[in-house]
Amino acid sequence: MSNYRLTVGEYSLIWGTPIRLDPAPAAGNALTRQPGGEWDWDLPEGVYLARDLVRELAVLLDSVVEQLGGAAGYQPLLDNVKASLALSGRESVLQLDSLALADPARTELAGQARRIGDTLARWAGEQAGEGPRADKAILGRVRFRSRCDHHLWTPLVTDLLTGPSGGPSVMQLFNEYLHQLVLLRDLLLPYENWEEVPIGIERRGKGKGLRYTEQARAAFLAEFLMSRPSHLSLLGYAQSGLAPELSAPGYGFQYRYGTILPASLGRHPADSRRFLLGWYPVRTVPHTVDVGASAVFDYVYPDYYSAPRSHADAGAAASRTHEGDLRGIREALLEVTPVEGETARVQIHYRLQIGSQAYRVDLGQLLRGHRYLYLAGPNQPSEEGTRLTAAAVLAQPGLVHTGSGTHHISAGDNPLVVWALLGKLYPENVILLHGEVNEKLQGAGGSGKGFGAKFVIF
């Protein structure tokens, strides 16, 4: 089978083997008959996309409407769903609009919460418009215990659920429906392409449907609301939802239905989001015995502060590579290396060929360097500096740093070369200039930390 190819414009990143999934859960098996003639609910085991899950959850809302006698219809309940998934208001479960989200990580995640919540609420309305998913006689006898999850109801829904047609049974049905949609929204927060992420549902003995995610969700949201969440905590949360069998997180992972890595790989480094993850339809680790085996991607340098370093000036004249050699590069490869003594942890190297020479950098360090990257601002003074070639930098062992001054590195207007440099430069004061040639150096002087030595990639 051919390798997976991630293409961005005219450039490609190649690795692993493609996965072709057709999620098709066993629709209609969410309700099971219990002794005494009542019916219970749970998500059938299977592989779901977000829209599939909204469809399977709809039978709970159908049950609520049926047991309320149908007089009020779906709309008041759907209005409550929309209010609960919003980021402000009395019924909002995650009130992010009231927070001052100054850091990029929380800003990106808050934007995700809004987009996902709005879409799930719209899908819920569309599903309701298709009519009940089970016989009305069955819907009227759905019963199970759903503990209180402190979700507020709108005044109208409160009147309906506590009125003559309501009662404890129907209250719990609506509580469960609302809670499952909230869990789904929050489970998908880490992923830029959240609509494409396959979610495997298994009967784990940790509650109905998506309730197996509750403990990890509570821990992650506590960190999110208190301070800026780290990349490690975001990966840990993502891993707990898709591959809970895995050990401590790294910077990405493979699970049965694909690969999770930062979403930035699918864009130019200057235009990528820094913190969100992406699902990629590829099996990255081909050497596992079980073709569905999960694996964590480990950094070569878990603590980059203590990584071996080379001084930039030592390799300044090591290469005479021309920019034309860089411009012609159209693809890079990812290579997997097992971690000694570990069966479910690997390291991945990013391999770039410049002329006859191949250069390898740690993919984890490359992605870390992108998160710490500075982008040059407009209308700032230019700054003189020492010129280095990309090949000279990439040829050095360890991470390349500089004790003083400014060093300019041309990437030949090639994002594949920029990515490679981000995996080699010590990620302390690295600046990327992206734009027209006559504007490039104009943005270097005031960018970065504002003090100390720096590298400028253009």
mmCIF file of N, CA and C in Angstrom, residues 258-366:
data_model
loop_
_atom_site.group_PDB
_atom_site.id
_atom_site.type_symbol
_atom_site.label_atom_id
_atom_site.label_comp_id
_atom_site.label_asym_id
_atom_site.label_seq_id
_atom_site.Cartn_x
_atom_site.Cartn_y
_atom_site.Cartn_z
ATOM 1 N N GLY A 258 -6.745 6.078 13.486
ATOM 2 C CA GLY A 258 -5.966 7.118 12.843
ATOM 3 C C GLY A 258 -4.874 7.672 13.731
ATOM 4 N N THR A 259 -4.379 8.843 13.368
ATOM 5 C CA THR A 259 -3.267 9.499 14.061
ATOM 6 C C THR A 259 -3.700 10.884 14.513
ATOM 7 N N ILE A 260 -3.303 11.236 15.727
ATOM 8 C CA ILE A 260 -3.554 12.563 16.278
ATOM 9 C C ILE A 260 -2.218 13.285 16.434
ATOM 10 N N LEU A 261 -2.085 14.411 15.734
ATOM 11 C CA LEU A 261 -0.910 15.278 15.808
ATOM 12 C C LEU A 261 -1.394 16.725 15.765
ATOM 13 N N PRO A 262 -0.561 17.680 16.120
ATOM 14 C CA PRO A 262 -0.980 19.075 15.988
ATOM 15 C C PRO A 262 -1.513 19.397 14.595
ATOM 16 N N ALA A 263 -2.569 20.189 14.554
ATOM 17 C CA ALA A 263 -3.214 20.546 13.283
ATOM 18 C C ALA A 263 -2.306 21.403 12.412
ATOM 19 N N SER A 264 -1.282 21.994 12.997
ATOM 20 C CA SER A 264 -0.401 22.898 12.255
ATOM 21 C C SER A 264 0.301 22.217 11.092
ATOM 22 N N LEU A 265 0.456 20.886 11.135
ATOM 23 C CA LEU A 265 1.152 20.180 10.054
ATOM 24 C C LEU A 265 0.452 20.364 8.715
ATOM 25 N N GLY A 266 -0.821 20.634 8.744
ATOM 26 C CA GLY A 266 -1.568 20.747 7.509
ATOM 27 C C GLY A 266 -1.599 22.136 6.913
ATOM 28 N N ARG A 267 -0.742 23.053 7.401
ATOM 29 C CA ARG A 267 -0.724 24.424 6.888
ATOM 30 C C ARG A 267 0.709 24.942 6.846
ATOM 31 N N HIS A 268 0.869 26.143 6.280
ATOM 32 C CA HIS A 268 2.168 26.817 6.335
ATOM 33 C C HIS A 268 2.443 27.215 7.784
ATOM 34 N N PRO A 269 3.688 27.113 8.245
ATOM 35 C CA PRO A 269 3.998 27.465 9.642
ATOM 36 C C PRO A 269 3.551 28.869 10.036
ATOM 37 N N ALA A 270 3.533 29.803 9.089
ATOM 38 C CA ALA A 270 3.136 31.175 9.427
ATOM 39 C C ALA A 270 1.636 31.313 9.615
ATOM 40 N N ASP A 271 0.848 30.384 9.085
ATOM 41 C CA ASP A 271 -0.603 30.509 9.098
ATOM 42 C C ASP A 271 -1.289 29.505 10.010
ATOM 43 N N SER A 272 -0.537 28.665 10.693
ATOM 44 C CA SER A 272 -1.109 27.564 11.462
ATOM 45 C C SER A 272 -1.520 27.995 12.859
ATOM 46 N N ARG A 273 -2.566 27.366 13.339
ATOM 47 C CA ARG A 273 -2.882 27.479 14.755
ATOM 48 C C ARG A 273 -1.808 26.762 15.557
ATOM 49 N N ARG A 274 -1.549 27.287 16.749
ATOM 50 C CA ARG A 274 -0.410 26.772 17.511
ATOM 51 C C ARG A 274 -0.767 25.578 18.399
ATOM 52 N N PHE A 275 -2.017 25.488 18.834
ATOM 53 C CA PHE A 275 -2.306 24.586 19.951
ATOM 54 C C PHE A 275 -3.302 23.478 19.630
ATOM 55 N N LEU A 276 -4.166 23.667 18.641
ATOM 56 C CA LEU A 276 -5.164 22.652 18.345
ATOM 57 C C LEU A 276 -4.538 21.430 17.685
ATOM 58 N N LEU A 277 -5.219 20.310 17.836
ATOM 59 C CA LEU A 277 -4.779 19.059 17.253
ATOM 60 C C LEU A 277 -5.583 18.755 15.989
ATOM 61 N N GLY A 278 -5.125 17.789 15.246
ATOM 62 C CA GLY A 278 -5.848 17.340 14.068
ATOM 63 C C GLY A 278 -5.873 15.831 14.006
ATOM 64 N N TRP A 279 -6.929 15.296 13.419
ATOM 65 C CA TRP A 279 -6.993 13.866 13.123
ATOM 66 C C TRP A 279 -6.530 13.651 11.688
ATOM 67 N N TYR A 280 -5.629 12.670 11.514
ATOM 68 C CA TYR A 280 -5.094 12.351 10.194
ATOM 69 C C TYR A 280 -5.418 10.895 9.877
ATOM 70 N N PRO A 281 -5.970 10.606 8.698
ATOM 71 C CA PRO A 281 -6.367 9.231 8.347
ATOM 72 C C PRO A 281 -5.171 8.378 7.935
ATOM 73 N N VAL A 282 -4.284 8.126 8.875
ATOM 74 C CA VAL A 282 -3.051 7.409 8.566
ATOM 75 C C VAL A 282 -2.649 6.549 9.757
ATOM 76 N N ARG A 283 -2.116 5.365 9.456
ATOM 77 C CA ARG A 283 -1.491 4.531 10.485
ATOM 78 C C ARG A 283 -0.009 4.853 10.450
ATOM 79 N N THR A 284 0.446 5.578 11.464
ATOM 80 C CA THR A 284 1.818 6.086 11.493
ATOM 81 C C THR A 284 2.819 5.004 11.850
ATOM 82 N N VAL A 285 2.436 4.087 12.720
ATOM 83 C CA VAL A 285 3.363 3.081 13.247
ATOM 84 C C VAL A 285 3.096 1.755 12.545
ATOM 85 N N PRO A 286 3.874 1.422 11.524
ATOM 86 C CA PRO A 286 3.579 0.225 10.727
ATOM 87 C C PRO A 286 4.115 -1.062 11.320
ATOM 88 N N HIS A 287 5.029 -0.959 12.285
ATOM 89 C CA HIS A 287 5.724 -2.162 12.748
ATOM 90 C C HIS A 287 5.022 -2.864 13.893
ATOM 91 N N THR A 288 3.855 -2.356 14.328
ATOM 92 C CA THR A 288 3.140 -3.010 15.416
ATOM 93 C C THR A 288 2.551 -4.326 14.926
ATOM 94 N N VAL A 289 2.538 -5.307 15.802
ATOM 95 C CA VAL A 289 1.996 -6.620 15.455
ATOM 96 C C VAL A 289 0.501 -6.518 15.180
ATOM 97 N N ASP A 290 -0.220 -5.848 16.078
ATOM 98 C CA ASP A 290 -1.651 -5.630 15.909
ATOM 99 C C ASP A 290 -1.849 -4.396 15.037
ATOM 100 N N VAL A 291 -2.515 -4.543 13.891
ATOM 101 C CA VAL A 291 -2.657 -3.409 12.972
ATOM 102 C C VAL A 291 -3.490 -2.285 13.582
ATOM 103 N N GLY A 292 -4.191 -2.577 14.654
ATOM 104 C CA GLY A 292 -4.969 -1.524 15.289
ATOM 105 C C GLY A 292 -4.324 -1.002 16.554
ATOM 106 N N ALA A 293 -3.068 -1.363 16.804
ATOM 107 C CA ALA A 293 -2.419 -1.020 18.065
ATOM 108 C C ALA A 293 -2.249 0.483 18.211
ATOM 109 N N SER A 294 -2.338 0.951 19.456
ATOM 110 C CA SER A 294 -2.131 2.360 19.769
ATOM 111 C C SER A 294 -0.676 2.595 20.128
ATOM 112 N N ALA A 295 -0.234 3.840 19.977
ATOM 113 C CA ALA A 295 1.149 4.187 20.306
ATOM 114 C C ALA A 295 1.245 5.671 20.620
ATOM 115 N N VAL A 296 2.121 6.009 21.557
ATOM 116 C CA VAL A 296 2.393 7.397 21.932
ATOM 117 C C VAL A 296 3.640 7.855 21.198
ATOM 118 N N PHE A 297 3.654 9.118 20.765
ATOM 119 C CA PHE A 297 4.818 9.697 20.094
ATOM 120 C C PHE A 297 5.617 10.501 21.105
ATOM 121 N N ASP A 298 6.855 10.065 21.347
ATOM 122 C CA ASP A 298 7.715 10.665 22.365
ATOM 123 C C ASP A 298 8.686 11.681 21.753
ATOM 124 N N TYR A 299 8.985 12.735 22.510
ATOM 125 C CA TYR A 299 10.052 13.658 22.137
ATOM 126 C C TYR A 299 11.409 12.955 22.249
ATOM 127 N N VAL A 300 12.323 13.279 21.340
ATOM 128 C CA VAL A 300 13.707 12.850 21.517
ATOM 129 C C VAL A 300 14.315 13.571 22.719
ATOM 130 N N TYR A 301 13.957 14.854 22.876
ATOM 131 C CA TYR A 301 14.410 15.647 24.020
ATOM 132 C C TYR A 301 13.184 16.026 24.855
ATOM 133 N N PRO A 302 12.823 15.190 25.852
ATOM 134 C CA PRO A 302 11.652 15.516 26.674
ATOM 135 C C PRO A 302 11.778 16.892 27.327
ATOM 136 N N ASP A 303 12.993 17.247 27.754
ATOM 137 C CA ASP A 303 13.261 18.564 28.330
ATOM 138 C C ASP A 303 14.292 19.248 27.441
ATOM 139 N N TYR A 304 13.830 20.160 26.594
ATOM 140 C CA TYR A 304 14.765 20.757 25.626
ATOM 141 C C TYR A 304 15.804 21.651 26.294
ATOM 142 N N TYR A 305 15.558 22.086 27.536
ATOM 143 C CA TYR A 305 16.565 22.873 28.247
ATOM 144 C C TYR A 305 17.866 22.088 28.422
ATOM 145 N N SER A 306 17.736 20.793 28.628
ATOM 146 C CA SER A 306 18.922 19.970 28.875
ATOM 147 C C SER A 306 19.405 19.236 27.626
ATOM 148 N N ALA A 307 18.836 19.540 26.458
ATOM 149 C CA ALA A 307 19.265 18.893 25.216
ATOM 150 C C ALA A 307 20.667 19.358 24.833
ATOM 151 N N PRO A 308 21.454 18.512 24.171
ATOM 152 C CA PRO A 308 22.779 18.950 23.698
ATOM 153 C C PRO A 308 22.632 20.085 22.693
ATOM 154 N N ARG A 309 23.602 21.010 22.710
ATOM 155 C CA ARG A 309 23.502 22.189 21.853
ATOM 156 C C ARG A 309 24.777 22.383 21.046
ATOM 157 N N SER A 310 24.603 23.025 19.885
ATOM 158 C CA SER A 310 25.720 23.466 19.058
ATOM 159 C C SER A 310 25.604 24.968 18.890
ATOM 160 N N HIS A 311 26.749 25.637 18.801
ATOM 161 C CA HIS A 311 26.728 27.082 18.602
ATOM 162 C C HIS A 311 26.595 27.398 17.124
ATOM 163 N N ALA A 312 25.741 28.345 16.797
ATOM 164 C CA ALA A 312 25.439 28.664 15.401
ATOM 165 C C ALA A 312 26.684 29.037 14.607
ATOM 166 N N ASP A 313 27.570 29.823 15.166
ATOM 167 C CA ASP A 313 28.733 30.301 14.425
ATOM 168 C C ASP A 313 29.660 29.171 14.001
ATOM 169 N N ALA A 314 29.641 28.062 14.741
ATOM 170 C CA ALA A 314 30.553 26.962 14.444
ATOM 171 C C ALA A 314 30.259 26.327 13.093
ATOM 172 N N GLY A 315 29.009 26.429 12.622
ATOM 173 C CA GLY A 315 28.666 25.798 11.353
ATOM 174 C C GLY A 315 28.343 26.785 10.263
ATOM 175 N N ALA A 316 28.705 28.049 10.450
ATOM 176 C CA ALA A 316 28.283 29.086 9.500
ATOM 177 C C ALA A 316 28.799 28.841 8.096
ATOM 178 N N ALA A 317 29.998 28.275 7.979
ATOM 179 C CA ALA A 317 30.583 28.073 6.651
ATOM 180 C C ALA A 317 30.548 26.610 6.225
ATOM 181 N N ALA A 318 29.699 25.812 6.894
ATOM 182 C CA ALA A 318 29.703 24.374 6.622
ATOM 183 C C ALA A 318 29.028 24.003 5.329
ATOM 184 N N SER A 319 28.273 24.918 4.736
ATOM 185 C CA SER A 319 27.551 24.582 3.519
ATOM 186 C C SER A 319 27.495 25.777 2.596
ATOM 187 N N ARG A 320 27.465 25.497 1.299
ATOM 188 C CA ARG A 320 27.315 26.563 0.307
ATOM 189 C C ARG A 320 26.011 26.357 -0.480
ATOM 190 N N THR A 321 25.013 25.788 0.189
ATOM 191 C CA THR A 321 23.734 25.525 -0.465
ATOM 192 C C THR A 321 23.121 26.821 -0.958
ATOM 193 N N HIS A 322 22.645 26.817 -2.186
ATOM 194 C CA HIS A 322 21.991 27.987 -2.752
ATOM 195 C C HIS A 322 20.489 27.934 -2.482
ATOM 196 N N GLU A 323 19.866 29.119 -2.505
ATOM 197 C CA GLU A 323 18.433 29.157 -2.269
ATOM 198 C C GLU A 323 17.677 28.369 -3.322
ATOM 199 N N GLY A 324 18.219 28.282 -4.528
ATOM 200 C CA GLY A 324 17.563 27.503 -5.570
ATOM 201 C C GLY A 324 17.423 26.042 -5.182
ATOM 202 N N ASP A 325 18.406 25.503 -4.436
ATOM 203 C CA ASP A 325 18.324 24.126 -3.974
ATOM 204 C C ASP A 325 17.159 23.943 -3.008
ATOM 205 N N LEU A 326 16.873 24.972 -2.222
ATOM 206 C CA LEU A 326 15.781 24.893 -1.256
ATOM 207 C C LEU A 326 14.430 25.046 -1.936
ATOM 208 N N ARG A 327 14.358 25.925 -2.904
ATOM 209 C CA ARG A 327 13.079 26.178 -3.581
ATOM 210 C C ARG A 327 12.552 24.941 -4.306
ATOM 211 N N GLY A 328 13.447 24.087 -4.749
ATOM 212 C CA GLY A 328 13.023 22.926 -5.524
ATOM 213 C C GLY A 328 12.529 21.756 -4.689
ATOM 214 N N ILE A 329 12.642 21.820 -3.370
ATOM 215 C CA ILE A 329 12.200 20.713 -2.510
ATOM 216 C C ILE A 329 10.679 20.698 -2.451
ATOM 217 N N ARG A 330 10.090 19.559 -2.712
ATOM 218 C CA ARG A 330 8.635 19.467 -2.734
ATOM 219 C C ARG A 330 8.059 18.483 -1.733
ATOM 220 N N GLU A 331 8.898 17.692 -1.056
ATOM 221 C CA GLU A 331 8.348 16.748 -0.096
ATOM 222 C C GLU A 331 9.346 16.454 1.022
ATOM 223 N N ALA A 332 8.788 16.071 2.158
ATOM 224 C CA ALA A 332 9.565 15.615 3.305
ATOM 225 C C ALA A 332 8.921 14.327 3.810
ATOM 226 N N LEU A 333 9.687 13.551 4.563
ATOM 227 C CA LEU A 333 9.211 12.254 5.041
ATOM 228 C C LEU A 333 9.211 12.217 6.562
ATOM 229 N N LEU A 334 8.329 11.399 7.128
ATOM 230 C CA LEU A 334 8.366 11.092 8.552
ATOM 231 C C LEU A 334 8.798 9.646 8.724
ATOM 232 N N GLU A 335 9.779 9.437 9.609
ATOM 233 C CA GLU A 335 10.322 8.099 9.838
ATOM 234 C C GLU A 335 10.137 7.723 11.302
ATOM 235 N N VAL A 336 9.652 6.511 11.546
ATOM 236 C CA VAL A 336 9.333 6.045 12.895
ATOM 237 C C VAL A 336 10.473 5.202 13.450
ATOM 238 N N THR A 337 10.830 5.466 14.716
ATOM 239 C CA THR A 337 11.853 4.691 15.414
ATOM 240 C C THR A 337 11.284 4.203 16.739
ATOM 241 N N PRO A 338 11.296 2.901 17.010
ATOM 242 C CA PRO A 338 10.796 2.413 18.305
ATOM 243 C C PRO A 338 11.633 2.957 19.458
ATOM 244 N N VAL A 339 10.996 3.164 20.594
ATOM 245 C CA VAL A 339 11.706 3.545 21.807
ATOM 246 C C VAL A 339 12.142 2.266 22.513
ATOM 247 N N GLU A 340 13.434 2.168 22.796
ATOM 248 C CA GLU A 340 13.978 0.947 23.390
ATOM 249 C C GLU A 340 13.266 0.611 24.694
ATOM 250 N N GLY A 341 12.830 -0.645 24.807
ATOM 251 C CA GLY A 341 12.178 -1.109 26.019
ATOM 252 C C GLY A 341 10.708 -0.760 26.108
ATOM 253 N N GLU A 342 10.164 -0.094 25.093
ATOM 254 C CA GLU A 342 8.754 0.306 25.097
ATOM 255 C C GLU A 342 8.036 -0.335 23.914
ATOM 256 N N THR A 343 6.851 -0.847 24.153
ATOM 257 C CA THR A 343 6.088 -1.471 23.071
ATOM 258 C C THR A 343 5.059 -0.527 22.474
ATOM 259 N N ALA A 344 4.717 0.531 23.165
ATOM 260 C CA ALA A 344 3.663 1.429 22.674
ATOM 261 C C ALA A 344 4.116 2.882 22.666
ATOM 262 N N ARG A 345 5.427 3.089 22.537
ATOM 263 C CA ARG A 345 5.963 4.454 22.452
ATOM 264 C C ARG A 345 7.017 4.492 21.349
ATOM 265 N N VAL A 346 6.969 5.505 20.498
ATOM 266 C CA VAL A 346 7.910 5.621 19.385
ATOM 267 C C VAL A 346 8.392 7.068 19.282
ATOM 268 N N GLN A 347 9.473 7.238 18.555
ATOM 269 C CA GLN A 347 9.947 8.566 18.177
ATOM 270 C C GLN A 347 9.812 8.708 16.667
ATOM 271 N N ILE A 348 9.577 9.934 16.213
ATOM 272 C CA ILE A 348 9.384 10.177 14.785
ATOM 273 C C ILE A 348 10.337 11.272 14.339
ATOM 274 N N HIS A 349 11.048 11.031 13.259
ATOM 275 C CA HIS A 349 11.951 12.031 12.699
ATOM 276 C C HIS A 349 11.400 12.572 11.385
ATOM 277 N N TYR A 350 11.598 13.859 11.217
ATOM 278 C CA TYR A 350 11.235 14.573 9.996
ATOM 279 C C TYR A 350 12.479 14.588 9.115
ATOM 280 N N ARG A 351 12.372 14.020 7.909
ATOM 281 C CA ARG A 351 13.534 13.857 7.034
ATOM 282 C C ARG A 351 13.387 14.747 5.807
ATOM 283 N N LEU A 352 14.383 15.594 5.593
ATOM 284 C CA LEU A 352 14.383 16.534 4.471
ATOM 285 C C LEU A 352 15.641 16.330 3.640
ATOM 286 N N GLN A 353 15.469 16.196 2.344
ATOM 287 C CA GLN A 353 16.601 16.010 1.449
ATOM 288 C C GLN A 353 16.938 17.337 0.775
ATOM 289 N N ILE A 354 18.174 17.828 0.990
ATOM 290 C CA ILE A 354 18.657 19.033 0.321
ATOM 291 C C ILE A 354 19.838 18.621 -0.545
ATOM 292 N N GLY A 355 19.632 18.626 -1.859
ATOM 293 C CA GLY A 355 20.663 18.126 -2.751
ATOM 294 C C GLY A 355 20.908 16.656 -2.501
ATOM 295 N N SER A 356 22.142 16.274 -2.262
ATOM 296 C CA SER A 356 22.481 14.870 -2.017
ATOM 297 C C SER A 356 22.496 14.526 -0.534
ATOM 298 N N GLN A 357 22.219 15.508 0.320
ATOM 299 C CA GLN A 357 22.334 15.300 1.767
ATOM 300 C C GLN A 357 20.947 15.230 2.409
ATOM 301 N N ALA A 358 20.736 14.230 3.270
ATOM 302 C CA ALA A 358 19.490 14.099 4.031
ATOM 303 C C ALA A 358 19.707 14.615 5.450
ATOM 304 N N TYR A 359 18.739 15.367 5.956
ATOM 305 C CA TYR A 359 18.790 15.919 7.312
ATOM 306 C C TYR A 359 17.569 15.425 8.080
ATOM 307 N N ARG A 360 17.789 15.084 9.358
ATOM 308 C CA ARG A 360 16.703 14.559 10.182
ATOM 309 C C ARG A 360 16.598 15.372 11.461
ATOM 310 N N VAL A 361 15.363 15.751 11.802
ATOM 311 C CA VAL A 361 15.104 16.435 13.065
ATOM 312 C C VAL A 361 13.923 15.750 13.746
ATOM 313 N N ASP A 362 13.833 15.903 15.039
ATOM 314 C CA ASP A 362 12.752 15.296 15.802
ATOM 315 C C ASP A 362 11.439 16.012 15.495
ATOM 316 N N LEU A 363 10.413 15.254 15.117
ATOM 317 C CA LEU A 363 9.114 15.858 14.820
ATOM 318 C C LEU A 363 8.541 16.563 16.044
ATOM 319 N N GLY A 364 8.733 15.980 17.212
ATOM 320 C CA GLY A 364 8.221 16.618 18.425
ATOM 321 C C GLY A 364 8.860 17.971 18.670
ATOM 322 N N GLN A 365 10.183 18.052 18.473
ATOM 323 C CA GLN A 365 10.879 19.326 18.650
ATOM 324 C C GLN A 365 10.441 20.326 17.582
ATOM 325 N N LEU A 366 10.206 19.860 16.380
ATOM 326 C CA LEU A 366 9.719 20.716 15.296
ATOM 327 C C LEU A 366 8.388 21.365 15.685
#
